[in-house]
Coordinates of C-alpha atoms in Angstrom, one line a residue:
X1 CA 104.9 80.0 82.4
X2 CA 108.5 81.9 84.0
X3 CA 108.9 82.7 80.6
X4 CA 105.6 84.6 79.9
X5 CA 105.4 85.8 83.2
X6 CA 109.1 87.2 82.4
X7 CA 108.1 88.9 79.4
X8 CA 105.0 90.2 80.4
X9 CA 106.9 92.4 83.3
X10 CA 108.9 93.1 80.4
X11 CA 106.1 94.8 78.4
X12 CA 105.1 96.5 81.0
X13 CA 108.3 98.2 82.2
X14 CA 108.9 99.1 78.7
X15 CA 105.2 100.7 78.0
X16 CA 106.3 102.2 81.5
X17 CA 109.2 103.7 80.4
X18 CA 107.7 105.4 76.9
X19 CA 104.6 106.5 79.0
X20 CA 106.5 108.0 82.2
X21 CA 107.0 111.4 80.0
X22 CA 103.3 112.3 79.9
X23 CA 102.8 112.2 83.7
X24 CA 99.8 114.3 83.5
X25 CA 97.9 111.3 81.7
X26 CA 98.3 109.2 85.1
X27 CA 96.6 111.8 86.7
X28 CA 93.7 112.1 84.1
X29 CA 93.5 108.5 84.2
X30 CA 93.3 108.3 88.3
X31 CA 90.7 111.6 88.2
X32 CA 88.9 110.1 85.5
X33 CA 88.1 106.8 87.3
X34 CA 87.6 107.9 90.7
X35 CA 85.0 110.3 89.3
X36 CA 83.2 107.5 86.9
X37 CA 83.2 105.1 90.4
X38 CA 82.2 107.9 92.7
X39 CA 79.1 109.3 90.1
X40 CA 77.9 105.3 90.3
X41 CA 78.0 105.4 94.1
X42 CA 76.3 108.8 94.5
X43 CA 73.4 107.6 92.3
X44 CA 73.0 104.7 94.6
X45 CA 73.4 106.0 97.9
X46 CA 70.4 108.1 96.5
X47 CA 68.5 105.3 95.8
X48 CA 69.1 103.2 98.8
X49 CA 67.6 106.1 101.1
X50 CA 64.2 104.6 99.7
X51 CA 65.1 100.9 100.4
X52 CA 67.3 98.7 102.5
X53 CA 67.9 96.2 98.9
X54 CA 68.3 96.4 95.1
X55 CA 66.7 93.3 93.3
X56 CA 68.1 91.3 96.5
X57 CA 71.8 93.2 96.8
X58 CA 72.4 95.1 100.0
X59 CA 74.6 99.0 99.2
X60 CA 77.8 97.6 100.0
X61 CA 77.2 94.6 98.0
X62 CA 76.6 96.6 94.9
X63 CA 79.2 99.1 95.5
X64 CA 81.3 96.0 96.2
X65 CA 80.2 94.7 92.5
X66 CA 81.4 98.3 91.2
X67 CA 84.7 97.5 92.4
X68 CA 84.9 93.9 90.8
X69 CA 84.3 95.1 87.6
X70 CA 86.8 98.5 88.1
X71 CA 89.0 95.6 88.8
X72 CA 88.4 93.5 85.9
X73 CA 88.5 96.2 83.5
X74 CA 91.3 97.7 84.8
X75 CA 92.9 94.5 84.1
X76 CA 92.0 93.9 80.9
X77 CA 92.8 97.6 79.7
X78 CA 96.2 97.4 81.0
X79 CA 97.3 95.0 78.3
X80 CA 94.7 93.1 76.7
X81 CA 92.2 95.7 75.2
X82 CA 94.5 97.9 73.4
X83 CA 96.4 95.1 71.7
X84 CA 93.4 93.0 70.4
X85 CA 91.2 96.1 69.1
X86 CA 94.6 96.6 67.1
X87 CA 94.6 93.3 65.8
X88 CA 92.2 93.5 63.1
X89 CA 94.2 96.2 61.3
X90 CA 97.3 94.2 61.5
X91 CA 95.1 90.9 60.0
X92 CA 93.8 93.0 57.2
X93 CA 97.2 95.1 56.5
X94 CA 99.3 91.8 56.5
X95 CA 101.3 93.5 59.9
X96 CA 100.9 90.4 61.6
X97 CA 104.0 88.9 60.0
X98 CA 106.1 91.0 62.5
X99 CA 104.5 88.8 65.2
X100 CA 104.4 85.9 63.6
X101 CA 108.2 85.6 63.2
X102 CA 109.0 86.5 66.8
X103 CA 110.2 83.3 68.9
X104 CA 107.2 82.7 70.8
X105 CA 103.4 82.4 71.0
X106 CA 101.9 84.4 68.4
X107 CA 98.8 84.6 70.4
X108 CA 100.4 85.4 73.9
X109 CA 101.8 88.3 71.7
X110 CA 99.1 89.7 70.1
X111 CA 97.3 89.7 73.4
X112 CA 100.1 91.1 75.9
X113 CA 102.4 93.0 73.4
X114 CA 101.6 96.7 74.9
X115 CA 100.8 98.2 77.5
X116 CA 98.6 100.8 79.0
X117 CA 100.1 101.6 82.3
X118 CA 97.9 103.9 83.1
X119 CA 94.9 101.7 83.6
X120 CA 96.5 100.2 86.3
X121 CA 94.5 103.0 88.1
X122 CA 91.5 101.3 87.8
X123 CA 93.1 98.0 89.7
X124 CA 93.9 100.3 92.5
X125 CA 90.7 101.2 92.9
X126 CA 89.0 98.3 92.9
X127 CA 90.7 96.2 95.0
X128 CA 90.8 98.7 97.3
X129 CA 87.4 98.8 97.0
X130 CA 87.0 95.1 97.7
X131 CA 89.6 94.9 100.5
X132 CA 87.4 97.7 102.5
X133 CA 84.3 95.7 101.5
X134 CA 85.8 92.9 103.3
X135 CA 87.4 94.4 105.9
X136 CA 84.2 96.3 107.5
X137 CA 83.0 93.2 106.7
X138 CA 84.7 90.7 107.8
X139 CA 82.1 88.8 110.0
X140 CA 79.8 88.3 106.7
X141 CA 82.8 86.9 104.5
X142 CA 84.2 83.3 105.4
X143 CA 86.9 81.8 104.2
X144 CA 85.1 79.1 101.2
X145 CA 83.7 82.1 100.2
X146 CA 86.4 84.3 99.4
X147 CA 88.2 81.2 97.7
X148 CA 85.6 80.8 95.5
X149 CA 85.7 84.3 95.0
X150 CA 89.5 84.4 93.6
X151 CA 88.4 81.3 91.7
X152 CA 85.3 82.9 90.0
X153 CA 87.4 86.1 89.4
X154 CA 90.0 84.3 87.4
X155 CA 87.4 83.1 85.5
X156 CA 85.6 86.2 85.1
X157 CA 89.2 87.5 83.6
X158 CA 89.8 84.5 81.1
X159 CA 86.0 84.7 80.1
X160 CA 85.9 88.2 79.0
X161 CA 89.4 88.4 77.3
X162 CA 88.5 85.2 75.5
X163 CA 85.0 87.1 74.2
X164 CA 87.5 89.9 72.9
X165 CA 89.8 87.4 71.7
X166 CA 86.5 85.9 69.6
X167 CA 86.6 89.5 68.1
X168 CA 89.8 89.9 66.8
X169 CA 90.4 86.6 65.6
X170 CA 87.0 87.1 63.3
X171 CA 89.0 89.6 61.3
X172 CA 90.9 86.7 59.8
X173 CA 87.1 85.8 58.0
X174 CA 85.5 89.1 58.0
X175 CA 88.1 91.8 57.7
X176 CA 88.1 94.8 60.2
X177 CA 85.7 93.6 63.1
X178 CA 86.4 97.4 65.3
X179 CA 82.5 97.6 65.3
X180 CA 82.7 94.4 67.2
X181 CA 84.6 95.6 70.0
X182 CA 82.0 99.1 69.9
X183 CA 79.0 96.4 70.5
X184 CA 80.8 94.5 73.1
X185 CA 81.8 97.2 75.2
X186 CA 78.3 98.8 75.2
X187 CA 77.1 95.7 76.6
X188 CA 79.5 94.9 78.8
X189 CA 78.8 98.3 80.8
X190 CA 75.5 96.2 81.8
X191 CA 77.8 93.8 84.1
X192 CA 78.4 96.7 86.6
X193 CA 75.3 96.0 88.0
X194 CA 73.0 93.0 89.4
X195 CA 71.5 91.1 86.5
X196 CA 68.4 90.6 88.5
X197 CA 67.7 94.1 87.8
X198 CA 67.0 93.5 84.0
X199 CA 64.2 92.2 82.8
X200 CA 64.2 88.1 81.8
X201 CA 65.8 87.8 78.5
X202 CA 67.9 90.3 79.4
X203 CA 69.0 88.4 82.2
X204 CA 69.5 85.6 80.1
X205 CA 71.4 87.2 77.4
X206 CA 73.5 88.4 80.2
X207 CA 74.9 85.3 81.5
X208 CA 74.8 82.8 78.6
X209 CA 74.9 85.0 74.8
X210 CA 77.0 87.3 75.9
X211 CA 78.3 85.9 79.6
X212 CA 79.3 89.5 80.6
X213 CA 76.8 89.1 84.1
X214 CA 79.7 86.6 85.3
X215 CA 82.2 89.3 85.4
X216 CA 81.3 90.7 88.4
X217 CA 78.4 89.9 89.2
X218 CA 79.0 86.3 90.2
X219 CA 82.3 86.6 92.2
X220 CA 80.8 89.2 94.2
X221 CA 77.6 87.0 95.2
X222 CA 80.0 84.4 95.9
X223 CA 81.8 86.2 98.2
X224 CA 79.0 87.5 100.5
X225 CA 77.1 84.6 100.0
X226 CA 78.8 81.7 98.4
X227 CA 78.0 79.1 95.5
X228 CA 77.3 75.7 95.3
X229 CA 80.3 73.4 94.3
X230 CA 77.9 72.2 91.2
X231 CA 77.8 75.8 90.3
X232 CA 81.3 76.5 91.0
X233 CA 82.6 73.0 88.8
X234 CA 80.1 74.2 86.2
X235 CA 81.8 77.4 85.9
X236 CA 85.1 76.4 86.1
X237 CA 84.4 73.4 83.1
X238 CA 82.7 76.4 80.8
X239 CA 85.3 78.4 81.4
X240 CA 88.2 75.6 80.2
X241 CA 85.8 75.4 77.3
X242 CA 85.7 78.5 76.2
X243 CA 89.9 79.1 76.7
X244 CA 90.2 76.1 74.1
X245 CA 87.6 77.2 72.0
X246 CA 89.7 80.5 71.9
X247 CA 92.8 78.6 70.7
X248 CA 91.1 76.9 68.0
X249 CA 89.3 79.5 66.5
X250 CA 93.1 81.5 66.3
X251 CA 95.2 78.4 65.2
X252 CA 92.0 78.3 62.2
X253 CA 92.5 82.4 61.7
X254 CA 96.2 81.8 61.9
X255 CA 95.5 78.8 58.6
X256 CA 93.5 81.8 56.3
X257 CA 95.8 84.6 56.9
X258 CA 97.6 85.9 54.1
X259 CA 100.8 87.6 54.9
X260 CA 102.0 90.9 53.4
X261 CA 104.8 89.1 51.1
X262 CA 102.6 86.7 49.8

């Protein structure tokens, strides 16, 4: 784990290094999020002068639920996004032999390889987001709660990247799966907001098809509210499942890919 964690800050530093030049895209980047999160709470603030509560979720709740998922994207474009919507290519072009040959997981590398620096504006953001939520209010946040709330958000991280994972690794059976990632993204855009606002199958699409309602909606519940340790185990188990389900269906891709020397 020293290792990874070594060569991850690695990545970074070096993506840090080749991206420092354009300055100016920081800036974009930083402008460009504060203005997507600040058009979300505008619309909202307009709506809550006509009610106290959105399908159950209080303003700051929601607003709070807009930061988890800046957060979680943020995260997930900073390294893993990039690097897996590239994988296909590299499956279909036989370019994944330059990663195969490297000394260490082939996975970890084709997940973590690059990085986009620049995201890490969106990280900012939301956890500053969340620490304000929690800070003005502190007397509605207990401690159990906010544990289960780093818990869930772990798993919200590991859950989405393994769904993008799922992507890439197709391309080993179907070729360039890019349109995959299009469809996913679309949909995930539907987790910035409660899932009690969509209509039942929806809703159920949302948190079992396509789990993307756990990304933020569920830490955030859980930390204004709380879960029940059933519901918290449950999670926990499907999300183990899913992280080894991810290995084997890229130790299979890894068994039908045809290098470019062969």
């Amino acid at each position: 784990m020293r290792k990874k964690l070594a060569l991850v800050f690695l990545f970074f530093r070096t993506s840090l290094m080749t991206q420092l030049p354009y300055r100016v895209n920081f800036l974009t980047q930083a402008l460009s999020s504060l203005f997507y999160f600040a058009s979300g709470v505008f619309g909202l603030r307009i709506v809550f002068q006509f009610t106290d509560s959105l399908a159950g979720w209080t303003f700051v709740e929601i607003i709070t639920l807009l930061g988890v998922y800046q957060l979680v994207g943020g995260a997930l474009s900073l390294f893993v996004m990039g690097n897996l919507e590239a994988l296909p290519d590299k499956v279909v072009d036989g370019h994944l032999d330059e990663t195969l040959l490297l000394p260490e997981n082939a996975q970890f590398l084709s997940s973590f390889g690059s990085c986009n620096v620049w995201a890490i504006t969106d990280i900012i953001l939301g956890v500053t987001v969340i620490t304000g939520a929690v800070f003005f209010h502190f007397e509605e946040v207990v401690l159990l709660h906010f544990i289960q709330f780093v818990l869930l958000l772990s798993c919200s991280l590991i859950i989405s990247y393994s769904f993008r994972m799922w992507i890439g690794t197709l391309s080993f059976w179907l070729g360039r799966t890019g349109g995959g990632f299009v469809l996913f993204s679309s949909i995930w855009t539907m987790g910035k907001y409660p899932v009690n606002l969509y209509p039942p199958m929806i809703k159920w699409l949302l948190y079992t098809l396509v789990p993307v309602g756990i990304v933020a909606a569920v830490p955030t519940y859980a930390l204004f509210h709380g879960i029940s340790w059933v519901q918290l185990m449950g999670l926990l188990l499907l999300t183990c499942i899913i992280s080894v389900l991810t290995k084997f269906l890229w130790m299979k891709g890894l068994g039908r890919y045809s290098s470019a020397t062969s």
